[in-house]
Amino acid sequence: MTANASAPRSLGRRPLAAAAVLLAAAACGRVEVGPRVPSLTALPALSLELPADNAPLAAVLARVEANPATAGVGSALDAYLAALARTGPRTRPGLYPTNGDGLAYLADAHMAWTIALGERRDLARLDPSALRQVSFPLDGGTTTLRDIAAEIERRAPFEPRLALFLNPGWKGGAPLPESALEGPSLEWQLARHAVRCGGAGFWALDAGAHTLAVSAVSASMWGLPEAPAERARRLLGLVPPPPALGDAIASVCGASLARCTIVSAPLDTARLLVPVG
C-alpha cells in the first residue's frame, strides 16, 4: 500500500468533460476516488478504537449474490468504506493481532471496493482490469485493488485459496463470497468458499476427448506448481469439484491425471457489476 498524506477526494458526479479526463487518466495509470461521504473526519471517535463492523458488507454481498446486475448498493457501503479508510492493521495493529485478522480485513476491503467501484457511474466505461488500478483511501493511506491482492499474497504465500476472494469484477471470475470474512473463522470460510467455487464452473471434463479444463481463475492463484498436471492435482484438493464430477475425473483421467490433457478454460472478462439507475 502506498501512503499518501493528502486527503482523498471523492469524484462524486461530474460533467461529461470531467468524466472523459477520468477515463484518459485511468488508461495511463492510477485514478483516485474516495467513499461518497462528506468528510472522513465525521466518523464517530469509537471507530478508531474498534475494528470496522463488516455487517454492511455482509448485507451487500447477499444482495449481489441474489442478482449482481441489479444489486444497486448505492450508499450502503459509504460508512463502512470510510471506517476502513481511517482504521486498519497498519494504523491500529492492536485491533488485528493475528495474521488471519489482517487477511480478513484486506480481503473484505477488496470485496467492498470491488462492489463500490463497479457501481460508480463515472467509472462505468472502465473494465475490471482498469478498475484494479483506481486508487482509493485505506488504513490511513491510499491503495488499489491490485495492491491489496499483492499484499494478501505477501502475507499468505502458501494460501492460494485467498485468491478466490479477489475477483475485481470479472463476470467469469470467482463468485463473490456469501459473507464478509472474519479472522477467527477464516480457515472455515476459505474451505467453504473453495467448495462453492469448485461447483461453479471451475472444472469441465470432456470424457470423449480426455480433456480436463480448469478455470483461468486458477492462473491468479499463487503458491501452486507450474506443471499443468501437478497444478491440477493440487487444485482438485483445494477447489474440489462436485462429488459426481470428481469421480468422473478420477475415472477418465486417472489419479495422476496422466490420461487427460489439462487445458485452461477462457475467462469471461466482461463486467459483473454495472451502475444501476
Coordinates of N, CA and C in Angstrom, one line a residue, residues 48-178:
L48 N -12.2 4.5 15.9 CA -10.8 4.4 16.0 C -10.4 3.4 17.0
E49 N -11.3 2.9 17.8 CA -11.0 2.0 18.9 C -11.4 0.6 18.7
L50 N -12.3 0.4 17.7 CA -12.8 -0.9 17.3 C -12.6 -1.2 15.9
P51 N -12.4 -2.5 15.5 CA -12.4 -2.8 14.0 C -13.7 -2.4 13.4
A52 N -13.6 -2.1 12.1 CA -14.8 -1.7 11.4 C -15.8 -2.8 11.4
D53 N -17.1 -2.5 11.6 CA -18.1 -3.5 11.6 C -18.4 -3.9 10.2
N54 N -18.2 -5.2 9.8 CA -18.4 -5.5 8.4 C -19.8 -6.0 8.1
A55 N -20.8 -5.8 9.0 CA -22.2 -6.1 8.8 C -22.7 -5.5 7.5
P56 N -22.4 -4.2 7.2 CA -22.9 -3.6 5.9 C -22.4 -4.4 4.7
L57 N -21.1 -4.8 4.7 CA -20.6 -5.6 3.6 C -21.3 -6.9 3.5
A58 N -21.5 -7.6 4.6 CA -22.2 -8.9 4.6 C -23.6 -8.7 3.9
A59 N -24.3 -7.6 4.3 CA -25.7 -7.4 3.7 C -25.6 -7.1 2.2
V60 N -24.6 -6.4 1.8 CA -24.4 -6.0 0.4 C -24.0 -7.3 -0.4
L61 N -23.2 -8.1 0.1 CA -22.8 -9.4 -0.6 C -24.0 -10.2 -0.8
A62 N -24.9 -10.3 0.1 CA -26.1 -11.1 0.0 C -27.0 -10.5 -1.2
R63 N -27.0 -9.2 -1.3 CA -27.8 -8.6 -2.4 C -27.1 -8.9 -3.8
V64 N -25.8 -8.8 -3.8 CA -25.0 -9.0 -5.0 C -25.2 -10.5 -5.5
E65 N -25.1 -11.4 -4.5 CA -25.3 -12.8 -4.8 C -26.6 -13.1 -5.4
A66 N -27.7 -12.4 -4.9 CA -29.0 -12.7 -5.5 C -29.1 -12.2 -6.9
N67 N -28.5 -11.0 -7.2 CA -28.6 -10.6 -8.6 C -27.6 -9.5 -8.8
P68 N -26.3 -9.8 -9.2 CA -25.3 -8.8 -9.3 C -25.6 -7.7 -10.2
A69 N -26.4 -7.9 -11.3 CA -26.6 -6.9 -12.3 C -27.5 -5.8 -11.8
T70 N -28.3 -6.1 -10.7 CA -29.2 -5.1 -10.2 C -29.1 -4.9 -8.7
A71 N -27.9 -5.1 -8.2 CA -27.8 -5.0 -6.7 C -28.0 -3.6 -6.2
G72 N -27.5 -2.6 -6.9 CA -27.8 -1.2 -6.6 C -27.5 -0.9 -5.1
V73 N -26.2 -1.1 -4.7 CA -26.0 -0.9 -3.3 C -26.0 0.6 -2.9
G74 N -25.9 1.5 -3.8 CA -26.0 2.9 -3.5 C -25.0 3.3 -2.5
S75 N -25.5 3.9 -1.4 CA -24.7 4.4 -0.3 C -24.5 3.4 0.8
A76 N -24.9 2.2 0.6 CA -24.9 1.2 1.7 C -23.5 0.9 2.3
L77 N -22.5 1.1 1.5 CA -21.1 0.8 1.9 C -20.4 2.1 2.3
D78 N -21.0 3.3 2.2 CA -20.2 4.5 2.4 C -19.6 4.6 3.8
A79 N -20.3 4.4 4.8 CA -19.8 4.5 6.2 C -18.7 3.4 6.4
Y80 N -19.0 2.2 5.9 CA -18.0 1.1 6.1 C -16.7 1.4 5.4
L81 N -16.8 1.9 4.1 CA -15.5 2.3 3.4 C -14.8 3.4 4.1
A82 N -15.5 4.4 4.7 CA -14.9 5.5 5.4 C -14.2 5.0 6.7
A83 N -14.8 4.0 7.3 CA -14.2 3.4 8.5 C -12.9 2.7 8.1
L84 N -12.9 1.9 7.0 CA -11.7 1.2 6.5 C -10.6 2.2 6.2
A85 N -11.0 3.4 5.7 CA -10.1 4.4 5.3 C -9.3 4.9 6.5
R86 N -9.9 4.9 7.7 CA -9.3 5.5 8.8 C -8.5 4.5 9.7
T87 N -9.0 3.2 9.7 CA -8.5 2.2 10.7 C -8.2 0.9 10.0
G88 N -7.1 0.3 10.3 CA -6.7 -1.0 9.8 C -5.5 -1.5 10.5
P89 N -5.0 -2.6 10.0 CA -3.8 -3.3 10.6 C -2.6 -2.4 10.6
R90 N -2.4 -1.4 9.7 CA -1.2 -0.6 9.7 C -1.4 0.5 10.8
T91 N -2.5 1.2 10.9 CA -2.7 2.3 11.8 C -3.1 1.8 13.2
R92 N -3.8 0.7 13.3 CA -4.2 0.1 14.6 C -3.9 -1.4 14.7
P93 N -2.6 -1.7 14.7 CA -2.2 -3.1 14.7 C -2.8 -3.9 15.9
G94 N -3.0 -3.3 17.0 CA -3.5 -4.0 18.2 C -4.9 -4.5 18.0
L95 N -5.7 -3.9 17.0 CA -7.0 -4.3 16.7 C -7.1 -5.6 15.8
Y96 N -5.9 -5.9 15.2 CA -5.8 -7.0 14.3 C -4.6 -7.8 14.7
P97 N -4.7 -8.5 15.8 CA -3.5 -9.2 16.5 C -2.9 -10.4 15.7
T98 N -3.8 -11.0 14.9 CA -3.3 -12.2 14.2 C -3.2 -12.0 12.7
N99 N -2.4 -12.8 12.0 CA -2.3 -12.7 10.6 C -3.7 -12.9 9.9
G100 N -4.5 -13.8 10.5 CA -5.8 -14.0 10.0 C -6.7 -12.8 10.1
D101 N -6.6 -12.0 11.1 CA -7.4 -10.8 11.3 C -7.0 -9.8 10.2
G102 N -5.7 -9.7 9.9 CA -5.2 -8.8 8.9 C -5.7 -9.2 7.5
L103 N -5.6 -10.5 7.2 CA -6.0 -11.0 5.9 C -7.5 -10.8 5.7
A104 N -8.3 -11.1 6.7 CA -9.7 -10.9 6.6 C -10.0 -9.4 6.3
Y105 N -9.4 -8.5 7.0 CA -9.6 -7.0 6.8 C -9.3 -6.7 5.3
L106 N -8.1 -7.2 4.8 CA -7.7 -6.8 3.4 C -8.7 -7.4 2.4
A107 N -9.1 -8.7 2.6 CA -10.0 -9.3 1.7 C -11.3 -8.6 1.7
D108 N -11.8 -8.3 2.9 CA -13.1 -7.6 3.0 C -13.0 -6.2 2.3
A109 N -11.9 -5.5 2.5 CA -11.7 -4.2 1.8 C -11.7 -4.4 0.3
H110 N -11.1 -5.4 -0.2 CA -11.0 -5.7 -1.6 C -12.4 -5.9 -2.2
M111 N -13.2 -6.7 -1.5 CA -14.6 -7.0 -1.9 C -15.4 -5.8 -1.9
A112 N -15.3 -5.0 -0.8 CA -16.2 -3.8 -0.7 C -15.8 -2.8 -1.8
W113 N -14.6 -2.6 -2.0 CA -14.2 -1.6 -3.0 C -14.5 -2.1 -4.5
T114 N -14.4 -3.4 -4.7 CA -14.8 -4.0 -6.0 C -16.2 -3.7 -6.3
I115 N -17.1 -3.8 -5.3 CA -18.5 -3.5 -5.5 C -18.7 -2.0 -5.6
A116 N -18.1 -1.2 -4.8 CA -18.3 0.2 -4.9 C -17.8 0.8 -6.2
L117 N -16.6 0.4 -6.7 CA -16.1 0.8 -7.9 C -16.9 0.4 -9.1
G118 N -17.4 -0.9 -9.0 CA -18.2 -1.5 -10.1 C -19.5 -0.7 -10.3
E119 N -20.0 -0.1 -9.3 CA -21.3 0.6 -9.4 C -21.2 2.1 -9.6
R120 N -20.0 2.6 -9.7 CA -19.9 4.0 -9.9 C -20.1 4.4 -11.4
R121 N -21.1 5.3 -11.6 CA -21.4 5.7 -13.0 C -20.2 6.4 -13.6
D122 N -19.4 7.1 -12.9 CA -18.3 7.8 -13.5 C -17.1 6.9 -13.9
L123 N -17.2 5.6 -13.5 CA -16.2 4.6 -13.9 C -16.8 3.5 -14.8
A124 N -18.0 3.8 -15.3 CA -18.8 2.7 -16.0 C -18.1 2.2 -17.2
R125 N -17.2 3.0 -17.8 CA -16.6 2.6 -19.1 C -15.2 1.9 -18.9
L126 N -14.8 1.8 -17.6 CA -13.6 1.1 -17.3 C -13.9 -0.4 -17.1
D127 N -13.0 -1.3 -17.7 CA -13.1 -2.7 -17.5 C -12.5 -3.1 -16.2
P128 N -12.7 -4.3 -15.7 CA -12.2 -4.6 -14.3 C -10.7 -4.5 -14.2
S129 N -10.0 -4.8 -15.3 CA -8.5 -4.7 -15.3 C -8.1 -3.2 -15.0
A130 N -8.8 -2.3 -15.6 CA -8.5 -0.8 -15.3 C -9.0 -0.5 -13.9
L131 N -10.1 -1.0 -13.5 CA -10.6 -0.7 -12.1 C -9.6 -1.2 -11.0
R132 N -8.8 -2.2 -11.4 CA -7.8 -2.6 -10.4 C -6.7 -1.6 -10.1
Q133 N -6.6 -0.6 -11.0 CA -5.6 0.4 -10.8 C -6.2 1.7 -10.2
V134 N -7.4 1.8 -10.0 CA -8.0 3.0 -9.4 C -7.7 3.1 -7.9
S135 N -7.2 4.3 -7.5 CA -6.7 4.5 -6.2 C -7.8 5.0 -5.3
F136 N -7.8 4.5 -4.0 CA -8.8 4.8 -3.0 C -8.2 4.8 -1.6
P137 N -8.8 5.5 -0.6 CA -8.2 5.5 0.7 C -8.4 4.2 1.5
L138 N -7.4 3.8 2.2 CA -7.5 2.6 3.1 C -6.4 2.7 4.1
D139 N -6.8 2.5 5.4 CA -5.9 2.3 6.5 C -4.9 3.5 6.6
G140 N -5.4 4.7 6.5 CA -4.6 5.8 6.7 C -3.8 6.2 5.5
G141 N -3.9 5.6 4.4 CA -3.2 5.9 3.2 C -4.0 5.7 2.0
T142 N -3.4 5.4 0.8 CA -4.2 5.0 -0.4 C -3.6 3.7 -0.9
T143 N -4.5 3.0 -1.7 CA -4.1 1.8 -2.3 C -5.0 1.5 -3.5
T144 N -4.8 0.3 -4.1 CA -5.6 -0.1 -5.2 C -6.0 -1.6 -5.0
L145 N -7.0 -2.1 -5.8 CA -7.3 -3.5 -5.7 C -6.1 -4.4 -6.0
R146 N -5.3 -3.9 -7.0 CA -4.1 -4.7 -7.3 C -3.1 -4.7 -6.2
D147 N -3.0 -3.6 -5.5 CA -2.0 -3.6 -4.4 C -2.5 -4.4 -3.2
I148 N -3.8 -4.4 -3.0 CA -4.4 -5.3 -1.9 C -4.1 -6.7 -2.2
A149 N -4.4 -7.2 -3.4 CA -4.1 -8.5 -3.8 C -2.7 -8.9 -3.6
A150 N -1.7 -8.0 -3.9 CA -0.3 -8.3 -3.8 C 0.0 -8.4 -2.3
E151 N -0.6 -7.5 -1.4 CA -0.3 -7.6 0.0 C -0.8 -8.9 0.6
I152 N -2.0 -9.3 0.2 CA -2.5 -10.6 0.7 C -1.6 -11.7 0.3
E153 N -1.1 -11.7 -0.9 CA -0.2 -12.8 -1.4 C 1.1 -12.8 -0.5
R154 N 1.6 -11.6 -0.2 CA 2.8 -11.4 0.6 C 2.6 -12.0 2.0
R155 N 1.4 -11.7 2.5 CA 1.1 -12.1 3.9 C 0.8 -13.6 4.0
A156 N 0.3 -14.2 2.9 CA -0.1 -15.6 3.0 C 0.4 -16.3 1.7
P157 N 1.7 -16.5 1.5 CA 2.2 -17.0 0.3 C 1.8 -18.5 0.0
F158 N 1.4 -19.2 1.0 CA 1.1 -20.6 0.9 C -0.4 -20.9 1.0
E159 N -1.2 -19.8 0.8 CA -2.7 -20.0 0.9 C -3.3 -19.5 -0.4
P160 N -3.3 -20.3 -1.5 CA -3.8 -19.8 -2.8 C -5.3 -19.6 -2.8
R161 N -6.0 -20.2 -1.9 CA -7.5 -20.1 -1.9 C -7.9 -18.7 -1.6
L162 N -7.1 -17.8 -1.0 CA -7.4 -16.4 -0.8 C -7.7 -15.7 -2.1
A163 N -7.0 -16.2 -3.2 CA -7.2 -15.5 -4.5 C -8.7 -15.6 -4.9
L164 N -9.4 -16.6 -4.4 CA -10.8 -16.8 -4.8 C -11.7 -15.7 -4.3
F165 N -11.2 -14.9 -3.4 CA -11.9 -13.8 -2.8 C -11.6 -12.5 -3.5
L166 N -10.7 -12.5 -4.5 CA -10.2 -11.3 -5.0 C -10.6 -11.0 -6.5
N167 N -11.8 -11.5 -6.9 CA -12.3 -11.1 -8.2 C -12.5 -9.6 -8.3
P168 N -11.8 -8.9 -9.2 CA -12.0 -7.5 -9.2 C -13.3 -7.0 -10.0
G169 N -14.1 -8.0 -10.4 CA -15.3 -7.6 -11.1 C -15.5 -8.3 -12.4
W170 N -14.8 -9.3 -12.7 CA -15.0 -10.1 -13.9 C -16.2 -11.0 -13.8
K171 N -17.0 -11.0 -14.9 CA -18.2 -11.8 -14.9 C -17.8 -13.3 -14.8
G172 N -16.7 -13.7 -15.4 CA -16.3 -15.1 -15.3 C -15.3 -15.4 -14.2
G173 N -15.1 -14.5 -13.3 CA -14.2 -14.7 -12.2 C -14.8 -15.5 -11.1
A174 N -14.1 -15.8 -10.0 CA -14.7 -16.5 -8.9 C -15.8 -15.7 -8.3
P175 N -16.9 -16.4 -7.9 CA -18.1 -15.7 -7.4 C -17.7 -15.0 -6.1
L176 N -18.3 -13.8 -5.9 CA -18.1 -13.1 -4.6 C -18.6 -14.0 -3.5
P177 N -18.0 -14.0 -2.3 CA -18.4 -14.9 -1.2 C -19.8 -14.5 -0.7
E178 N -20.3 -15.5 0.1 CA -21.6 -15.3 0.7 C -21.7 -14.3 1.8

